[in-house]
Tab-separated table of C-alpha atoms in Angstrom:
chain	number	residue	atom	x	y	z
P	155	UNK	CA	78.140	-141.873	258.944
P	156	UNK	CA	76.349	-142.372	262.509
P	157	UNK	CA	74.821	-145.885	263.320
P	158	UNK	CA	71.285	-145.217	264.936
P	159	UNK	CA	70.349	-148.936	266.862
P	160	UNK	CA	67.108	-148.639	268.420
P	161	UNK	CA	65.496	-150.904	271.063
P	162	UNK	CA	64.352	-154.126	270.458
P	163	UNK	CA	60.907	-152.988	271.335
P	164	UNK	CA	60.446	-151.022	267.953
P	165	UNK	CA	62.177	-154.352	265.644
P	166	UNK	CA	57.980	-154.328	264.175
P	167	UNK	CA	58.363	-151.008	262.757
P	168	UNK	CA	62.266	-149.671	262.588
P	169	UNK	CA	64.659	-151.353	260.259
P	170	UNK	CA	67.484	-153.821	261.112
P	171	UNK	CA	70.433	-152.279	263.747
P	172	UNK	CA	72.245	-150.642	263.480
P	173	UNK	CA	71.196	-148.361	260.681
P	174	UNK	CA	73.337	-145.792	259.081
P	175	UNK	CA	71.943	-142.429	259.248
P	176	UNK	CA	72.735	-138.918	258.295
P	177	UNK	CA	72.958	-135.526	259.926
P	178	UNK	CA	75.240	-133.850	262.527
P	179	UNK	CA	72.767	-133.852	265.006
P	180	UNK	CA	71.018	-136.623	266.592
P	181	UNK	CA	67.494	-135.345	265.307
P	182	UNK	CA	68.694	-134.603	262.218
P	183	UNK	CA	70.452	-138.287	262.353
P	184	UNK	CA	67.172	-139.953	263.564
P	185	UNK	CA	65.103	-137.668	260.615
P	186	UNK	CA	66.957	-139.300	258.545
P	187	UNK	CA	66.193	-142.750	259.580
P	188	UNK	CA	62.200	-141.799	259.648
P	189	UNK	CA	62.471	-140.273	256.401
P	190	UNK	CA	61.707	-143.838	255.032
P	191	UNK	CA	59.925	-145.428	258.198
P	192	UNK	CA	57.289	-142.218	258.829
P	193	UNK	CA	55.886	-144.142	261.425
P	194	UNK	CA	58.663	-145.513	263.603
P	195	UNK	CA	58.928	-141.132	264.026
P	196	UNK	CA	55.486	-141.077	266.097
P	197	UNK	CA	57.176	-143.771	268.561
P	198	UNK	CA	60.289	-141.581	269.717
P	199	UNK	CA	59.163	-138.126	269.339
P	200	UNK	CA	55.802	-136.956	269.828
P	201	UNK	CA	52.728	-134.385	268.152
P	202	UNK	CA	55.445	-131.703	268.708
P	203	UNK	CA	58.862	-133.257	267.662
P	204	UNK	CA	59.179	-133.665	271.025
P	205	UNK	CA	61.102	-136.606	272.700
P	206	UNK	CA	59.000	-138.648	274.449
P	207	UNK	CA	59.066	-138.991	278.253
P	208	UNK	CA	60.134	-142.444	278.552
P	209	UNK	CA	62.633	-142.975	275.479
P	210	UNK	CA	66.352	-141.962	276.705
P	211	UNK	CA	68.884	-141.247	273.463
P	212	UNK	CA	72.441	-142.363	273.972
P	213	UNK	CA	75.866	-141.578	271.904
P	214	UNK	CA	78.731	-143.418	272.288
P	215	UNK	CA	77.424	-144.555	275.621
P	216	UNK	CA	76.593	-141.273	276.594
P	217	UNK	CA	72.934	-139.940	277.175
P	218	UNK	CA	72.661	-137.473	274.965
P	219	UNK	CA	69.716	-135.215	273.632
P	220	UNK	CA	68.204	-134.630	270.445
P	221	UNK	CA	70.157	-131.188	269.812
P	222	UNK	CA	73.335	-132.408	270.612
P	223	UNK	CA	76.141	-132.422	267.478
P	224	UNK	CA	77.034	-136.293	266.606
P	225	UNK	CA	80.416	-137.095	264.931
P	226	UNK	CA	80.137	-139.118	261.485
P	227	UNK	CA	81.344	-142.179	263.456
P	228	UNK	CA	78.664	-141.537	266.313
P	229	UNK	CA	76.827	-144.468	267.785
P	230	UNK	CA	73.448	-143.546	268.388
P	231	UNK	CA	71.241	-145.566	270.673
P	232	UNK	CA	67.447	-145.292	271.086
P	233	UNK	CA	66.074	-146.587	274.259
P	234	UNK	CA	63.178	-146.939	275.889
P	235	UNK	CA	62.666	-146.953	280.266
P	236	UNK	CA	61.647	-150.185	281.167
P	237	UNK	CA	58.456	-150.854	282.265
P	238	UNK	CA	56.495	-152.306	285.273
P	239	UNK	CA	53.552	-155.065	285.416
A	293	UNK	CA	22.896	-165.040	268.111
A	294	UNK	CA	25.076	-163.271	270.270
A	295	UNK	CA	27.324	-160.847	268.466
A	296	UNK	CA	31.448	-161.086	269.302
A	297	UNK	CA	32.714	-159.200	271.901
A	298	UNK	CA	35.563	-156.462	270.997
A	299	UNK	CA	37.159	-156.097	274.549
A	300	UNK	CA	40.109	-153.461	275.173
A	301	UNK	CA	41.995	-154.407	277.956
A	302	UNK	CA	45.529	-153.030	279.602
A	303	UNK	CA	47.414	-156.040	277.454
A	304	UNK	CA	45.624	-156.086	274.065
A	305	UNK	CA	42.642	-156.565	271.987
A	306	UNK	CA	40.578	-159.425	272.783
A	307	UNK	CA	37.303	-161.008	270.136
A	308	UNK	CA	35.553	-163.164	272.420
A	309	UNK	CA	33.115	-165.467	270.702
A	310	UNK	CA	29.880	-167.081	272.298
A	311	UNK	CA	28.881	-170.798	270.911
A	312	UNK	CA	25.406	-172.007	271.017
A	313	UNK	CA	25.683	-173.034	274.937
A	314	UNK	CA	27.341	-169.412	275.905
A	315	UNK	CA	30.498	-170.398	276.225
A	316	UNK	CA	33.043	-167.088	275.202
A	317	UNK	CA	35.890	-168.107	273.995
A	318	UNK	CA	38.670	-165.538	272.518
A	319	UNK	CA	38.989	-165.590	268.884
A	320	UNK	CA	41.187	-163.520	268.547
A	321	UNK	CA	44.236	-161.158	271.149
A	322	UNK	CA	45.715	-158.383	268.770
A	323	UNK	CA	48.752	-156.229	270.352
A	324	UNK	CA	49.622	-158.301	273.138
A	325	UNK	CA	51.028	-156.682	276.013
A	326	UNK	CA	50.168	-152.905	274.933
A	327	UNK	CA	46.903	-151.288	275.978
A	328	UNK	CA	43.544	-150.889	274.119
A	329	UNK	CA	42.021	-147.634	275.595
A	330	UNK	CA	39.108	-147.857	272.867
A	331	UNK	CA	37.590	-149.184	269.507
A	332	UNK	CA	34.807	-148.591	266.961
A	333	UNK	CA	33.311	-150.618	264.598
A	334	UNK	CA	31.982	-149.136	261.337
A	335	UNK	CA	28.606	-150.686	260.930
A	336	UNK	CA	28.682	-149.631	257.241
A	337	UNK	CA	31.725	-151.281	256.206
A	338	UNK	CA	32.567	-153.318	259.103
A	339	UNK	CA	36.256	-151.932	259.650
A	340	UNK	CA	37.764	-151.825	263.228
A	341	UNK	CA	39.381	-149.846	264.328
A	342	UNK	CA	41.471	-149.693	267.984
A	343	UNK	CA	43.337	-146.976	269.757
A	344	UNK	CA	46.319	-148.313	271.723
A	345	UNK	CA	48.601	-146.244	274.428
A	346	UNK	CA	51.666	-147.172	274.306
A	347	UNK	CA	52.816	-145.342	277.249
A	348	UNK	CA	56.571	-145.162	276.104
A	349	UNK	CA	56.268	-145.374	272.395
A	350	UNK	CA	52.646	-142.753	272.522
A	351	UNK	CA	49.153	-143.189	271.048
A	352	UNK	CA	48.433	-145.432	268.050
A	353	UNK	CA	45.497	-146.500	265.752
A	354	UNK	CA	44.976	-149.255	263.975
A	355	UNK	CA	42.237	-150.519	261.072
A	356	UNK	CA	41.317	-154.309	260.629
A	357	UNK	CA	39.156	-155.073	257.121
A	358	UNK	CA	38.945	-158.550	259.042
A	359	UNK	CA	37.285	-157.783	262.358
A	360	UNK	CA	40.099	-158.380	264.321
A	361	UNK	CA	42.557	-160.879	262.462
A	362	UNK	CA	44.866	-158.773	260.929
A	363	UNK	CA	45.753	-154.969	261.278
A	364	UNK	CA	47.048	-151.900	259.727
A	365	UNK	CA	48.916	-149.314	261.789
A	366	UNK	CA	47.466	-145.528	261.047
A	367	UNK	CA	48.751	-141.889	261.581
A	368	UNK	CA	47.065	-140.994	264.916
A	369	UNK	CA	45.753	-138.079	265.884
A	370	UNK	CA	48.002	-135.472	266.611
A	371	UNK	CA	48.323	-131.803	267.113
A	372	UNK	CA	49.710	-130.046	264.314
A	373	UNK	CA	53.319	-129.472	264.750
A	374	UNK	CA	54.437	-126.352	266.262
A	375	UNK	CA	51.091	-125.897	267.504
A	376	UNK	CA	50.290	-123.020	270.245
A	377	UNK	CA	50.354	-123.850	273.658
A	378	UNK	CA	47.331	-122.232	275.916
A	379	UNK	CA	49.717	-120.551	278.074
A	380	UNK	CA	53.275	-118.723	277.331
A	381	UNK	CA	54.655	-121.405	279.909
A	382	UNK	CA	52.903	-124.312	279.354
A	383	UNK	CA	54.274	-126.988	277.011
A	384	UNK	CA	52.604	-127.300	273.224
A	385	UNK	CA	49.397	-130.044	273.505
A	386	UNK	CA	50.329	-133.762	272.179
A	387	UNK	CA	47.406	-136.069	272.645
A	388	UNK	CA	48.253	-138.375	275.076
A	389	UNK	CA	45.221	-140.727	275.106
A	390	UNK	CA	42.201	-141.848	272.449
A	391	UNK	CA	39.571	-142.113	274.790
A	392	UNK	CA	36.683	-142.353	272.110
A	393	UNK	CA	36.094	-142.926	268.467
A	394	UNK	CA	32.939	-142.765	266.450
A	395	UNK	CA	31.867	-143.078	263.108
A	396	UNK	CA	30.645	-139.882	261.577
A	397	UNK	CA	27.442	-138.959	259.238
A	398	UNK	CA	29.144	-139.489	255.948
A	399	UNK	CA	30.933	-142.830	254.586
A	400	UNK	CA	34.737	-143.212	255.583
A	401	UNK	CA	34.238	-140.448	258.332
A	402	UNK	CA	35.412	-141.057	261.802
A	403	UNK	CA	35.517	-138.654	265.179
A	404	UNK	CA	38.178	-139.116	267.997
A	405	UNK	CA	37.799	-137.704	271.046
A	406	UNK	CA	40.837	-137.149	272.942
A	407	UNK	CA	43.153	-136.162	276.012
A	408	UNK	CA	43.402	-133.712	276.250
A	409	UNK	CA	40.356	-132.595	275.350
A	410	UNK	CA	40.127	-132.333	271.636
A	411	UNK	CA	37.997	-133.375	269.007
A	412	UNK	CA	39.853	-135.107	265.854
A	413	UNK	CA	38.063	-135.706	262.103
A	414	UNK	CA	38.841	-138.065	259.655
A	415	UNK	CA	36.447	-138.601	256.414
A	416	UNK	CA	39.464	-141.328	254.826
A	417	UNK	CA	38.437	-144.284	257.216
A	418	UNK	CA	41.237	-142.479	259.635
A	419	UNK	CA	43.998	-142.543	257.347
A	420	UNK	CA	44.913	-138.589	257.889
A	421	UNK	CA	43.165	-136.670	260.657
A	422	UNK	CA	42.342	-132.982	261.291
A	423	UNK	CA	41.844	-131.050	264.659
A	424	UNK	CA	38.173	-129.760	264.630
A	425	UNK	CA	39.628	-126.116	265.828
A	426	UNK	CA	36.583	-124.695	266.520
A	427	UNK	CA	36.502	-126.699	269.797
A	428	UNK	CA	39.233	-126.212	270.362
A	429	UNK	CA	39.165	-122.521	270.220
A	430	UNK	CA	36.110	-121.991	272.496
A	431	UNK	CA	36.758	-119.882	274.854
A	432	UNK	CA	35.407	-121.781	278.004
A	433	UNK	CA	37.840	-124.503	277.228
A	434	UNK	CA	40.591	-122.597	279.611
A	435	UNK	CA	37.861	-123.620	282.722
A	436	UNK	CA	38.341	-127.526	281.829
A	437	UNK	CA	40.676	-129.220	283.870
A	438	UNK	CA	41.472	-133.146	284.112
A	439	UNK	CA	38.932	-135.647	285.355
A	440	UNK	CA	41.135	-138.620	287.132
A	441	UNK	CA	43.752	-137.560	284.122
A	442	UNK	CA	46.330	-134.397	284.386
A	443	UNK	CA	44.242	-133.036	281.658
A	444	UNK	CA	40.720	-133.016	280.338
A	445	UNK	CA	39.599	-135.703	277.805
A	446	UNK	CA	36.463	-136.002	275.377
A	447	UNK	CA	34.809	-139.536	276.099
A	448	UNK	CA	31.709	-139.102	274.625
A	449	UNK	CA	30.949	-138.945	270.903
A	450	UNK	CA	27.071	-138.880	270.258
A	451	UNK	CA	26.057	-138.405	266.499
A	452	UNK	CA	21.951	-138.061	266.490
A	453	UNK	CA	21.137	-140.836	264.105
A	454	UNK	CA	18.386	-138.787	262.415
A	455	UNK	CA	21.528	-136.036	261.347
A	456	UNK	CA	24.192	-137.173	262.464
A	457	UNK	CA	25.991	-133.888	262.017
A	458	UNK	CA	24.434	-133.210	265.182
A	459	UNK	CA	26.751	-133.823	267.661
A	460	UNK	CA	26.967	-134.142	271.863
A	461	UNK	CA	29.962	-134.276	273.466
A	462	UNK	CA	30.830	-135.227	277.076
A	463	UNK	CA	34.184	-134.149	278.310
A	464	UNK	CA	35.621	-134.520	281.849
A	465	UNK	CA	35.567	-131.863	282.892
A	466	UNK	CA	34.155	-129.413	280.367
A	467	UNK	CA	30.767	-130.591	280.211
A	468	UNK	CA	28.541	-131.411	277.267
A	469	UNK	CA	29.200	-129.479	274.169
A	470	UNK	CA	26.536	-129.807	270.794
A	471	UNK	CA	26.937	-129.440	267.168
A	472	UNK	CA	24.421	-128.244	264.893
A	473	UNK	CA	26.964	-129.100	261.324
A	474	UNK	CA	29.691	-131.587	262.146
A	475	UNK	CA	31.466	-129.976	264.541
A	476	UNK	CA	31.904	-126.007	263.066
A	477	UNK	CA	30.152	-124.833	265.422
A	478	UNK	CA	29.427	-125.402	269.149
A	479	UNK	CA	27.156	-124.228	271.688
A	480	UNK	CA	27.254	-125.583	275.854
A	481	UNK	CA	24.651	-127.497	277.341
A	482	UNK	CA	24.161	-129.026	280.336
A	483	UNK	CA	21.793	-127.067	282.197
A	484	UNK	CA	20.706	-128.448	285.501
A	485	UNK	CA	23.693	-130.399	286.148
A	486	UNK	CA	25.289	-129.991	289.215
A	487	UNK	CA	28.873	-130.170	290.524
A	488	UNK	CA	29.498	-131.236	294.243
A	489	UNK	CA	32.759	-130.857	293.859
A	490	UNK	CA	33.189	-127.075	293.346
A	491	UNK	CA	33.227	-124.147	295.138
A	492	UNK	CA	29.025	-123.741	295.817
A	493	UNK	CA	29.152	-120.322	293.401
A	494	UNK	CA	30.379	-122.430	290.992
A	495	UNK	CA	28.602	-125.787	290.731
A	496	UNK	CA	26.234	-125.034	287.935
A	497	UNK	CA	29.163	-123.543	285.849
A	498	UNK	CA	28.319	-124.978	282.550
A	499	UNK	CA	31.826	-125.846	281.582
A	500	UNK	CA	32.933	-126.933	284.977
A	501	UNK	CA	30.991	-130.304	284.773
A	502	UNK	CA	32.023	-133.419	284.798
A	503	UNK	CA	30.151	-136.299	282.477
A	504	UNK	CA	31.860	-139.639	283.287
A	505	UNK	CA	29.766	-140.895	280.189
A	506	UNK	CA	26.659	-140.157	278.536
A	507	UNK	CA	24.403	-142.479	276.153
A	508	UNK	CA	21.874	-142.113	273.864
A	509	UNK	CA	18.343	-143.514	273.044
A	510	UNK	CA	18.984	-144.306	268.895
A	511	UNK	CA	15.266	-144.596	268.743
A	512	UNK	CA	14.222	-141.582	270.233
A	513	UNK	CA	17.605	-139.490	270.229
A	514	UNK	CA	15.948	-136.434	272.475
A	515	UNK	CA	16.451	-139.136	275.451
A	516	UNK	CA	20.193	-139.150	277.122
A	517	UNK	CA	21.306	-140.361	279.927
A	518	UNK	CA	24.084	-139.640	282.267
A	519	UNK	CA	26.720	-141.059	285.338
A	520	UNK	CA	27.383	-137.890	286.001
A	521	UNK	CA	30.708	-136.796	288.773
A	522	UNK	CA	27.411	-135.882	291.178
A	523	UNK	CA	24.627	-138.466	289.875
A	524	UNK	CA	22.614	-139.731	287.441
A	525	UNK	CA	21.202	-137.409	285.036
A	526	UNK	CA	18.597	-137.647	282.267
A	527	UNK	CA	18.070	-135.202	279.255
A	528	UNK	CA	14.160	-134.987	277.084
A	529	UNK	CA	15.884	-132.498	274.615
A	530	UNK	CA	19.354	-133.800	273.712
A	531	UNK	CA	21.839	-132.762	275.564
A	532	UNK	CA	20.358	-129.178	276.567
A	533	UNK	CA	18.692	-129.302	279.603
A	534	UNK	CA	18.936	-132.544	282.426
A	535	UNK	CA	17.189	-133.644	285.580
A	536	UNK	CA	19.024	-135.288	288.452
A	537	UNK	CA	17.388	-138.827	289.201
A	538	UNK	CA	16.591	-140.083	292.479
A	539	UNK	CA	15.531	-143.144	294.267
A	540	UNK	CA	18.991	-145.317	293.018
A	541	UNK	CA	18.746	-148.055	295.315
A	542	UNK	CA	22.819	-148.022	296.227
A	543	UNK	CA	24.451	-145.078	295.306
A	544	UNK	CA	24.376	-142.314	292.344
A	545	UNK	CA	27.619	-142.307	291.862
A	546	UNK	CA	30.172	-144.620	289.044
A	547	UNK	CA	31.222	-144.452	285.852
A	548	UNK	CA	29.305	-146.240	282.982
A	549	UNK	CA	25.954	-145.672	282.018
A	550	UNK	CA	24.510	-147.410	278.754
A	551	UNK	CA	21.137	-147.257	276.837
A	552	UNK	CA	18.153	-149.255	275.415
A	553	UNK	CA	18.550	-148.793	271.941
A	554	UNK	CA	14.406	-148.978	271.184
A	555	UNK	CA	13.073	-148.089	274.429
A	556	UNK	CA	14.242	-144.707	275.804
A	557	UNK	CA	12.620	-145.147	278.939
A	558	UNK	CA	15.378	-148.095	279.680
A	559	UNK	CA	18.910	-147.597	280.915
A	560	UNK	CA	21.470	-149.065	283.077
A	561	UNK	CA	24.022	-147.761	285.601
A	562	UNK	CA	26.956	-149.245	287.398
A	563	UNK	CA	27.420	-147.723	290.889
A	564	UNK	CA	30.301	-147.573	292.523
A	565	UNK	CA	30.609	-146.498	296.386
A	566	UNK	CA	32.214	-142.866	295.958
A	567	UNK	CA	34.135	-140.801	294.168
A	568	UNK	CA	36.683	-141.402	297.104
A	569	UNK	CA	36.938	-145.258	296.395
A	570	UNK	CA	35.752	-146.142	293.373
A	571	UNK	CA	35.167	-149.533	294.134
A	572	UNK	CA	31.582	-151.384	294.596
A	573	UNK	CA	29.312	-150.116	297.156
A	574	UNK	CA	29.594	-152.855	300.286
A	575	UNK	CA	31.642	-154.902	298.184
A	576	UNK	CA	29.021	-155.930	295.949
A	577	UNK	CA	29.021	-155.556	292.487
A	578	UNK	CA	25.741	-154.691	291.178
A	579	UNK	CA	23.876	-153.279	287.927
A	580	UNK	CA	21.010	-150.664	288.355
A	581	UNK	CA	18.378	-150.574	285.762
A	582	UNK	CA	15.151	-147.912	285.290
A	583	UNK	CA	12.472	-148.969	283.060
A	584	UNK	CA	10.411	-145.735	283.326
A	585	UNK	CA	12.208	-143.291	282.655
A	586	UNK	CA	14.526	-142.697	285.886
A	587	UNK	CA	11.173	-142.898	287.593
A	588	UNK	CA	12.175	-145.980	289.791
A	589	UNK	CA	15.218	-148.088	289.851
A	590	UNK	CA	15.900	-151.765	290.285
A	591	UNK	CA	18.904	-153.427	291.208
A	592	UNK	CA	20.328	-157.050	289.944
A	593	UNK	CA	23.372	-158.888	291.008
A	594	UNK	CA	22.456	-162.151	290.250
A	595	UNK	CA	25.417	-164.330	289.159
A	596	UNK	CA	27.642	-161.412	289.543
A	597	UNK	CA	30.615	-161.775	292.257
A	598	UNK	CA	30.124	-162.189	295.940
A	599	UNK	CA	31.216	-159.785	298.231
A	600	UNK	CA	34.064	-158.790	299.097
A	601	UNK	CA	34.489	-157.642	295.316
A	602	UNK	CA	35.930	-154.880	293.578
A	603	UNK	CA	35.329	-154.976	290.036
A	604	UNK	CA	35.185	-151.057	289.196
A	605	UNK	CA	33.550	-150.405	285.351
A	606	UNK	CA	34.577	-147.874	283.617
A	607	UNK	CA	32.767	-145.492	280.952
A	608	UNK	CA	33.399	-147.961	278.470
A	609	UNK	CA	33.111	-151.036	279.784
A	610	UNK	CA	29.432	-151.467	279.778
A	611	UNK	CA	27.702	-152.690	276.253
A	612	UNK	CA	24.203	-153.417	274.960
A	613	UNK	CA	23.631	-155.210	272.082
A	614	UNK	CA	20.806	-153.821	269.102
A	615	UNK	CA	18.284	-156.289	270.698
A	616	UNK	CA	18.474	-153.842	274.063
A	617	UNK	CA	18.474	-157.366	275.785
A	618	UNK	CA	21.781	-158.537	275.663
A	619	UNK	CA	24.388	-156.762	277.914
A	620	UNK	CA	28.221	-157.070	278.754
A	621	UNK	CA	30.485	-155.546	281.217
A	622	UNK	CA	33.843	-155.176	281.582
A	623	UNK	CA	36.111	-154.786	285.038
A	624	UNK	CA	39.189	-153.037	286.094
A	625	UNK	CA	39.465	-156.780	287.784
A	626	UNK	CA	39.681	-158.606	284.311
A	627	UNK	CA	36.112	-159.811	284.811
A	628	UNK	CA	33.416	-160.406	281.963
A	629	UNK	CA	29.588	-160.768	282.509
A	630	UNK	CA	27.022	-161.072	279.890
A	631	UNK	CA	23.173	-160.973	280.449
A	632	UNK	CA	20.221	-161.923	277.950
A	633	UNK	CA	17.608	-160.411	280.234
A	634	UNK	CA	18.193	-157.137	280.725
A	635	UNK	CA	20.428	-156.950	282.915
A	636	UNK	CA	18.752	-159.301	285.382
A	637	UNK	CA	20.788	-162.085	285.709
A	638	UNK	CA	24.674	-162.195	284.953
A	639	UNK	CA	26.914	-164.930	283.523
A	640	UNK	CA	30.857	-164.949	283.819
A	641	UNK	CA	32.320	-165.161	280.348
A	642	UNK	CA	35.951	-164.600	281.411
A	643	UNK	CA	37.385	-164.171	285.115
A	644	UNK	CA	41.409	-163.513	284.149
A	645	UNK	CA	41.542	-160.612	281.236
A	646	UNK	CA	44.004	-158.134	281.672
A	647	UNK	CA	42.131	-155.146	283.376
A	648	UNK	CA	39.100	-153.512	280.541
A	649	UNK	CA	39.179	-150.207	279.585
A	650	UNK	CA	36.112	-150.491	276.946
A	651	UNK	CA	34.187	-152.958	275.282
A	652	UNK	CA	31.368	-153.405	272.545
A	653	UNK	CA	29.519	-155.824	270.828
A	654	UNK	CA	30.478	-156.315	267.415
A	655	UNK	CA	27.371	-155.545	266.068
C-alpha cells in the first residue's frame, strides 16, 4: 500500500508518518487518509478539491500531482513551500 | 472595568487584560505564528470565535466556550464543491480570506463575510455553513472587483439591532448591499457616494464603490457612518442614501471608522495620508472625532506616537467599548492605544505585537 508522510507543519491535525493509504492515485491515496481526519483535507486541497498553491506533492522523490497513478509501494510526500517573516 | 481586548494580529490571537492601574497584559496568545484576520464574540453565549489564514494550509475557524483558553477547529466556509465559476475561463471561487463575522438575529446564528465577496450563514454556532446564494447571484456582482485584494471581499456585517434580519453590507468594491429577511433578498444602496477613482461617467455607479468600513449607531440604527475609498460618509436612513462630510481637519481619507454606541451624533475616524501611501498624514498618527453629527471635526493625538510614525489602522483595528468612552486601536506597526475619554487622550498598552488586522473589546 502507499505511505502518505506529510509535513511536520500539519503533526496537530494529520496522523503519525508515514501513514498507509489506499488508492492508485495520489488523490485517491490522500482521500483515503482524510477519510478519517476530514479536516487535515481543508489544509492540502481547497473549496474545490483543488491543491493548494503553496503545498507541493512528491512520489518517490518525484513532484508529482494529484492525478498522477501511484504504485502500491509509492512514497507519497506532502509538503508545504516554506515561508518568509 | 475595562473589558479584555481580543486582538488579531499576523502571528496569533492575543487577550490582553487591563488591571486596576491600566496596565494590559496578554492573557492569553492562541495559534502562534498563523494569522488572525478576524473574530466575533457572541454576546449571548459568550463563544469566540476567530478566523485564521493560513496562507499555505487556507482559511480556518475556530470556537472557544472559554474566551480564549482553549479552542475547537470548525469547517470553514467554503464554496460548495464543483461550484460554477463566473466566467468559462476563470478558475471555480474558494474563499481565500474571512474578513468579517457577525452574530445573526436568531441564537447559534453567525454571518461571514468573505473574499471573495460572499456572504456565508451558519445558525449551528458555525459548525456547518451555507453560501447565502442570493448574493451571490446578483447580477451587479460581475462590476465588483478587488479592493487592495485580487478579488472583492465583504468586511462589513451590520444586523439592525431592532430586526436584525435587516442587514447592510459593505464590500470593497461592490458597495453597500441591504437585507430586508436575513439575507434572501437584496437591494443596492449607497446613493450619494462617490468614487474618485473611476472613470467620471462612472463614479456614482452604485456597485462600483468602495466602503473600507462602515459602522453603526446601535441606539439609533438609521445613523451609519463611513471611511469611504473617497471620504467620509454619513447615512440618516440606513444604508440608503449618504452625505460626504467635510471640514476633517487632516485628510478624508483611511481605513477604520467606528461608532458611539448611544450617541449617533459621535464617531471616530483614522486618517491616513492617501490612498497612494497609506501611512499617517505628516507622520503623525492621529484620531478624528465629530460630536455633531459630521458637522465639525476635532483631532487628538495626545499620547499617541511622535512623528515620524507610521502606524496604518485598518478596518478592524479600531474598537469602542458599550460605554462609547473607552476606545482601542490597533496598528499595522504592532502598536496598541487605549483611551477612556473619547478618544482624547491615548495610552500605549503594547508597542511589539505582531502587525493587527482587527480587534474588539470583549464585551
Amino acid at each position: 500500500m502507499p505511505q502518505v508522510t506529510f509535513t511536520a507543519h500539519l503533526r496537530r491535525l494529520a496522523p503519525p508518518s508515514p501513514v498507509e493509504a489506499v488508492g492508485d492515485t495520489v488523490a485517491d491515496a490522500l482521500a483515503s487518509v482524510f477519510a478519517n481526519h476530514p479536516l487535515l483535507e481543508t489544509y492540502i486541497l481547497d473549496d474545490q478539491r483543488r491543491l493548494r498553491r503553496h503545498i507541493a506533492l512528491f512520489v518517490d522523490g518525484e513532484r508529482a500531482r494529484l492525478a498522477d497513478p501511484v504504485s502500491p509501494g509509492a512514497r507519497i510526500a506532502v509538503l508545504q513551500a516554506l515561508s518568509g517573516g | 472595568m475595562t473589558p479584555p481586548l481580543l486582538v488579531g494580529t499576523r502571528k496569533g490571537l492575543f487577550v490582553l487584560e487591563a488591571d486596576a492601574a491600566d496596565h494590559w497584559t496578554i492573557r492569553h496568545h492562541a495559534f502562534a505564528g498563523i494569522p488572525v484576520t478576524i473574530t466575533a464574540l457572541d454576546p449571548r453565549d459568550h463563544t469566540l470565535y476567530a478566523g485564521l489564514n493560513h496562507g499555505h494550509f487556507g482559511v480556518k475557524l475556530h470556537r472557544s466556550d472559554d474566551l480564549g483558553r482553549t479552542w475547537t477547529e470548525l469547517p470553514a466556509p467554503a464554496f460548495p464543491a464543483a461550484f460554477p465559476a463566473d466566467e468559462p475561463d476563470r478558475p471555480a471561487p474558494a474563499v481565500s480570506l474571512l474578513w468579517s463575522l457577525e452574530v445573526g438575529a436568531e441564537p447559534d446564528e453567525l454571518w461571514a463575510g468573505t473574499i471573495p465577496g460572499a456572504l456565508f450563514k451558519s445558525t449551528d454556532r458555525g459548525t456547518t455553513w451555507r453560501l447565502v446564494e442570493s448574493l451571490w447571484n446578483e447580477a451587479s456582482r460581475r462590476l465588483w472587483f478587488g479592493g487592495g485584494y485580487d478579488a472583492p471581499g465583504i468586511h462589513s456585517i451590520l444586523p439592525d439591532p431592532r430586526d436584525p434580519r435587516h442587514l447592510l453590507i459593505g464590500v470593497s468594491c461592490g458597495g453597500v448591499w441591504l437585507s430586508p429577511d436575513a439575507g434572501d433578498h437584496w437591494e443596492i444602496g449607497g446613493a450619494g457616494l462617490v468614487a474618485a477613482y473611476m472613470p467620471e461617467e462612472r463614479r456614482e455607479d452604485l456597485a462600483v464603490q468602495d466602503p473600507h468600513r462602515i459602522a453603526r449607531c446601535a441606539a439609533a440604527p438609521d445613523r451609519v457612518w463611513m471611511q469611504h475609498h473617497s471620504g467620509a460618509f454619513r447615512s440618516d436612513d440606513g444604508g440608503r442614501n449618504w452625505t460626504r462630510l467635510s471640514g476633517l481637519p487632516v485628510s478624508d481619507f483611511g481605513f477604520a471608522v467606528a461608532a458611539h454606541p448611544t450617541d449617533p451624533d459621535i464617531a471616530w475616524f483614522i486618517p491616513a495620508e492617501s490612498d497612494e501611501t497609506r501611512i499617517p498624514t505628516s507622520g503623525r498618527l492621529g484620531v478624528t472625532r465629530t460630536r455633531d453629527g459630521g458637522r465639525s471635526f476635532e483631532r487628538f493625538d495626545q499620547g499617541l506616537p511622535p512623528p515620524p510614525a507610521f502606524d496604518l489602522v485598518y478596518r478592524h483595528g479600531l474598537a469602542v467599548a458599550p460605554d462609547g468612552q473607552r476606545l482601542a486601536m490597533g496598528s499595522t506597526t504592532g502598536g496598541l492605544w487605549t483611551s477612556y475619554d473619547g478618544g482624547e487622550r491615548w495610552h500605549l498598552a503594547n508597542a511589539h505585537l505582531p502587525p493587527i488586522a482587527s480587534l474588539q473589546f470583549a464585551a
